[in-house]
XYZ file of C-alpha atoms in Angstrom:
223
model
C 26.635 -16.869 2.669
C 24.051 -17.797 5.262
C 20.888 -15.818 4.691
C 19.571 -13.677 7.588
C 16.055 -14.276 8.840
C 13.561 -11.943 7.124
C 12.567 -10.058 10.275
C 16.160 -9.003 10.985
C 17.489 -8.561 7.402
C 16.152 -5.129 6.638
C 17.281 -3.573 9.921
C 20.680 -5.256 9.760
C 21.292 -4.098 6.167
C 20.212 -0.539 6.947
C 22.460 -0.208 10.012
C 25.441 -1.818 8.339
C 25.065 0.262 5.163
C 24.389 3.545 6.989
C 27.428 3.115 9.156
C 29.689 1.998 6.327
C 32.574 4.018 4.972
C 32.008 6.490 2.115
C 35.748 6.635 1.509
C 36.644 6.381 -2.103
C 33.171 7.476 -3.296
C 34.502 10.803 -4.540
C 36.965 9.012 -6.723
C 34.475 6.417 -7.850
C 31.938 8.940 -9.100
C 34.384 10.771 -11.318
C 33.553 10.188 -14.923
C 30.016 8.983 -14.120
C 26.630 10.683 -14.541
C 25.848 11.484 -10.924
C 22.126 11.668 -11.702
C 22.137 8.009 -12.690
C 24.905 6.408 -10.682
C 24.487 6.621 -6.886
C 26.584 5.250 -4.098
C 25.793 1.740 -3.177
C 26.936 -1.713 -2.036
C 26.534 -5.089 -3.714
C 26.870 -8.240 -1.608
C 27.543 -11.372 -3.669
C 26.127 -14.827 -3.048
C 29.546 -16.040 -1.776
C 29.702 -13.220 0.788
C 32.137 -10.875 -0.943
C 31.007 -7.260 -1.205
C 31.700 -4.287 -3.464
C 31.058 -0.588 -2.855
C 30.972 2.236 -5.374
C 28.723 3.848 -7.970
C 25.673 1.704 -8.685
C 23.014 1.602 -11.348
C 20.171 -0.874 -11.602
C 18.626 -2.311 -14.797
C 15.174 -3.564 -13.733
C 14.148 -4.858 -17.173
C 17.189 -7.154 -17.364
C 17.474 -7.815 -13.568
C 21.070 -6.709 -13.607
C 22.909 -4.378 -11.217
C 26.176 -2.689 -12.147
C 28.736 -1.279 -9.808
C 31.883 0.705 -10.582
C 34.891 0.223 -8.337
C 37.226 2.957 -7.289
C 39.465 2.260 -10.257
C 36.539 2.837 -12.629
C 36.097 -0.860 -13.629
C 32.356 -1.612 -14.052
C 31.139 -4.997 -12.811
C 27.772 -6.424 -13.895
C 25.814 -9.000 -11.874
C 22.528 -10.801 -12.362
C 20.389 -11.912 -9.439
C 21.849 -15.399 -9.483
C 25.230 -13.964 -8.391
C 23.943 -11.534 -5.773
C 22.613 -11.904 -2.205
C 21.440 -8.322 -1.925
C 22.387 -4.760 -2.871
C 21.675 -1.323 -1.559
C 21.543 2.150 -3.061
C 22.145 5.097 -0.782
C 19.804 7.996 0.038
C 16.926 7.208 -2.217
C 14.102 7.567 0.307
C 14.870 10.795 2.162
C 18.270 9.576 3.206
C 17.330 5.936 3.646
C 18.843 3.305 1.334
C 16.875 1.342 -1.183
C 17.349 -2.421 -0.476
C 17.051 -5.199 -2.983
C 17.186 -8.935 -2.295
C 17.771 -11.801 -4.699
C 15.023 -14.387 -4.100
C 14.041 -17.606 -5.918
C 10.678 -17.123 -7.699
C 8.536 -19.071 -10.057
C 7.933 -15.935 -12.128
C 4.282 -15.987 -11.053
C 3.514 -19.346 -12.676
C 0.964 -21.350 -10.735
C 1.715 -24.481 -12.753
C 5.475 -24.688 -12.134
C 7.710 -25.237 -9.156
C 10.802 -24.100 -11.077
C 12.301 -21.008 -9.510
C 15.015 -18.673 -10.573
C 16.617 -15.779 -8.528
C 15.318 -12.376 -9.279
C 15.580 -8.985 -7.573
C 12.855 -7.677 -5.325
C 12.964 -4.390 -3.410
C 12.290 -5.010 0.289
C 10.048 -2.322 1.719
C 9.548 -3.379 5.311
C 10.253 -6.151 7.793
C 8.097 -8.543 9.826
C 5.791 -11.535 9.342
C 4.584 -10.130 6.050
C 7.250 -8.428 3.961
C 5.997 -6.034 1.298
C 8.152 -6.067 -1.839
C 8.239 -4.471 -5.215
C 9.479 -5.268 -8.669
C 9.962 -2.618 -11.360
C 9.100 -3.828 -14.785
C 9.328 -2.158 -18.178
C 8.697 -3.010 -21.789
C 10.570 -6.326 -21.423
C 8.395 -7.524 -18.528
C 6.003 -10.425 -18.730
C 2.419 -9.774 -19.707
C 1.261 -11.018 -16.274
C 3.367 -8.434 -14.464
C 2.269 -5.602 -16.691
C -1.415 -6.565 -16.365
C -1.344 -6.214 -12.606
C 0.994 -3.296 -12.286
C -0.120 -0.795 -9.666
C 1.354 2.336 -11.239
C 3.293 3.780 -14.138
C 6.423 5.568 -12.956
C 8.622 8.041 -14.717
C 12.368 7.278 -14.521
C 12.899 10.727 -13.169
C 11.718 9.396 -9.738
C 14.381 6.681 -9.785
C 17.071 8.052 -12.187
C 19.441 5.312 -11.069
C 17.271 2.813 -12.788
C 18.503 2.213 -16.326
C 15.747 1.133 -18.708
C 15.183 1.055 -22.452
C 11.949 3.006 -22.266
C 11.062 6.126 -20.380
C 8.522 4.378 -18.159
C 8.440 1.314 -15.925
C 5.846 -0.113 -13.747
C 5.649 -0.970 -10.029
C 4.360 -4.449 -9.106
C 3.626 -5.404 -5.489
C 4.297 -8.727 -3.826
C 4.219 -10.236 -0.365
C 6.961 -12.419 1.072
C 5.423 -14.932 3.504
C 7.165 -16.478 6.502
C 7.642 -19.771 4.646
C 9.452 -18.051 1.779
C 6.493 -18.110 -0.615
C 6.129 -14.951 -2.833
C 2.564 -13.884 -3.533
C 1.776 -11.174 -6.119
C -0.891 -8.700 -4.956
C -3.141 -8.658 -7.975
C -5.959 -7.048 -6.016
C -4.395 -5.282 -3.007
C -7.288 -5.391 -0.590
C -8.561 -8.846 -1.360
C -5.195 -10.520 -1.518
C -3.847 -8.849 1.608
C -6.918 -9.609 3.761
C -6.730 -13.208 2.597
C -3.254 -13.356 4.158
C -4.328 -11.799 7.486
C -6.175 -14.881 8.725
C -7.733 -14.422 12.196
C -6.634 -10.749 12.274
C -8.636 -9.825 9.159
C -11.268 -7.950 11.182
C -8.733 -5.903 13.113
C -6.868 -4.986 9.859
C -10.063 -3.947 8.110
C -11.058 -1.763 11.046
C -7.545 -0.208 11.209
C -7.653 0.711 7.554
C -11.174 2.087 7.853
C -10.479 4.138 11.032
C -7.387 5.701 9.464
C -9.050 6.218 6.078
C -6.307 4.203 4.328
C -6.502 3.306 0.648
C -5.387 -0.234 -0.255
C -4.563 1.021 -3.738
C -1.963 3.442 -2.372
C 1.449 1.883 -1.870
C 2.203 4.041 1.149
C -1.177 3.276 2.831
C -0.785 -0.363 2.006
C 2.585 -0.333 3.728
C 0.938 1.186 6.850
C -1.670 -1.598 6.858
C 0.888 -4.347 6.486
C 3.065 -2.839 9.263
C -0.018 -2.693 11.531
C -0.709 -6.415 10.832
C 2.892 -7.206 11.780
C 2.294 -5.776 15.266
C -0.587 -8.155 15.978
């Protein structure tokens, strides 16, 4: 399947998913724990799509979806283009993309597909990965927060906690981990660094806050 340009992907996925049919969801959720399986859609690399009850395993980078007949299908990032989970953010879907990544290694060009949650759209795309006990030491070292699974009950994990790690997707497809939010973001702002710093200061935004950081990135994307 031809990949959409980054600046249009989030909007296109949201509209398509929000307008999609919920038919069959009532049947699909029977027999499942509704607190952990939410309605979603998985689009495979070849272009085929499945809708039904979805659960995500961040530690293993695996998404599972149950069809209307109750059959559970498991997919790794290598088989998936993107997937969505309905109604997570006050009615808005949670969107994940499968992207090739070097796993944060600065010494290797070898990349494997992994899942990233796409938070916004534009020149700079803020993304997240949720890592648990099975995560690499590098990811855990620079995790921005520890999250209880109660916030995202549709995440299946071996432990009762996982961590949120922030990244930036650049226009050329490079993925940069935000190890130090303020320093790393401003480095990416180039000639607009001064305007971004002033915007954050005037609005009393904290670079360590995921929500404030999103506001800062969205402001940069308007410049």
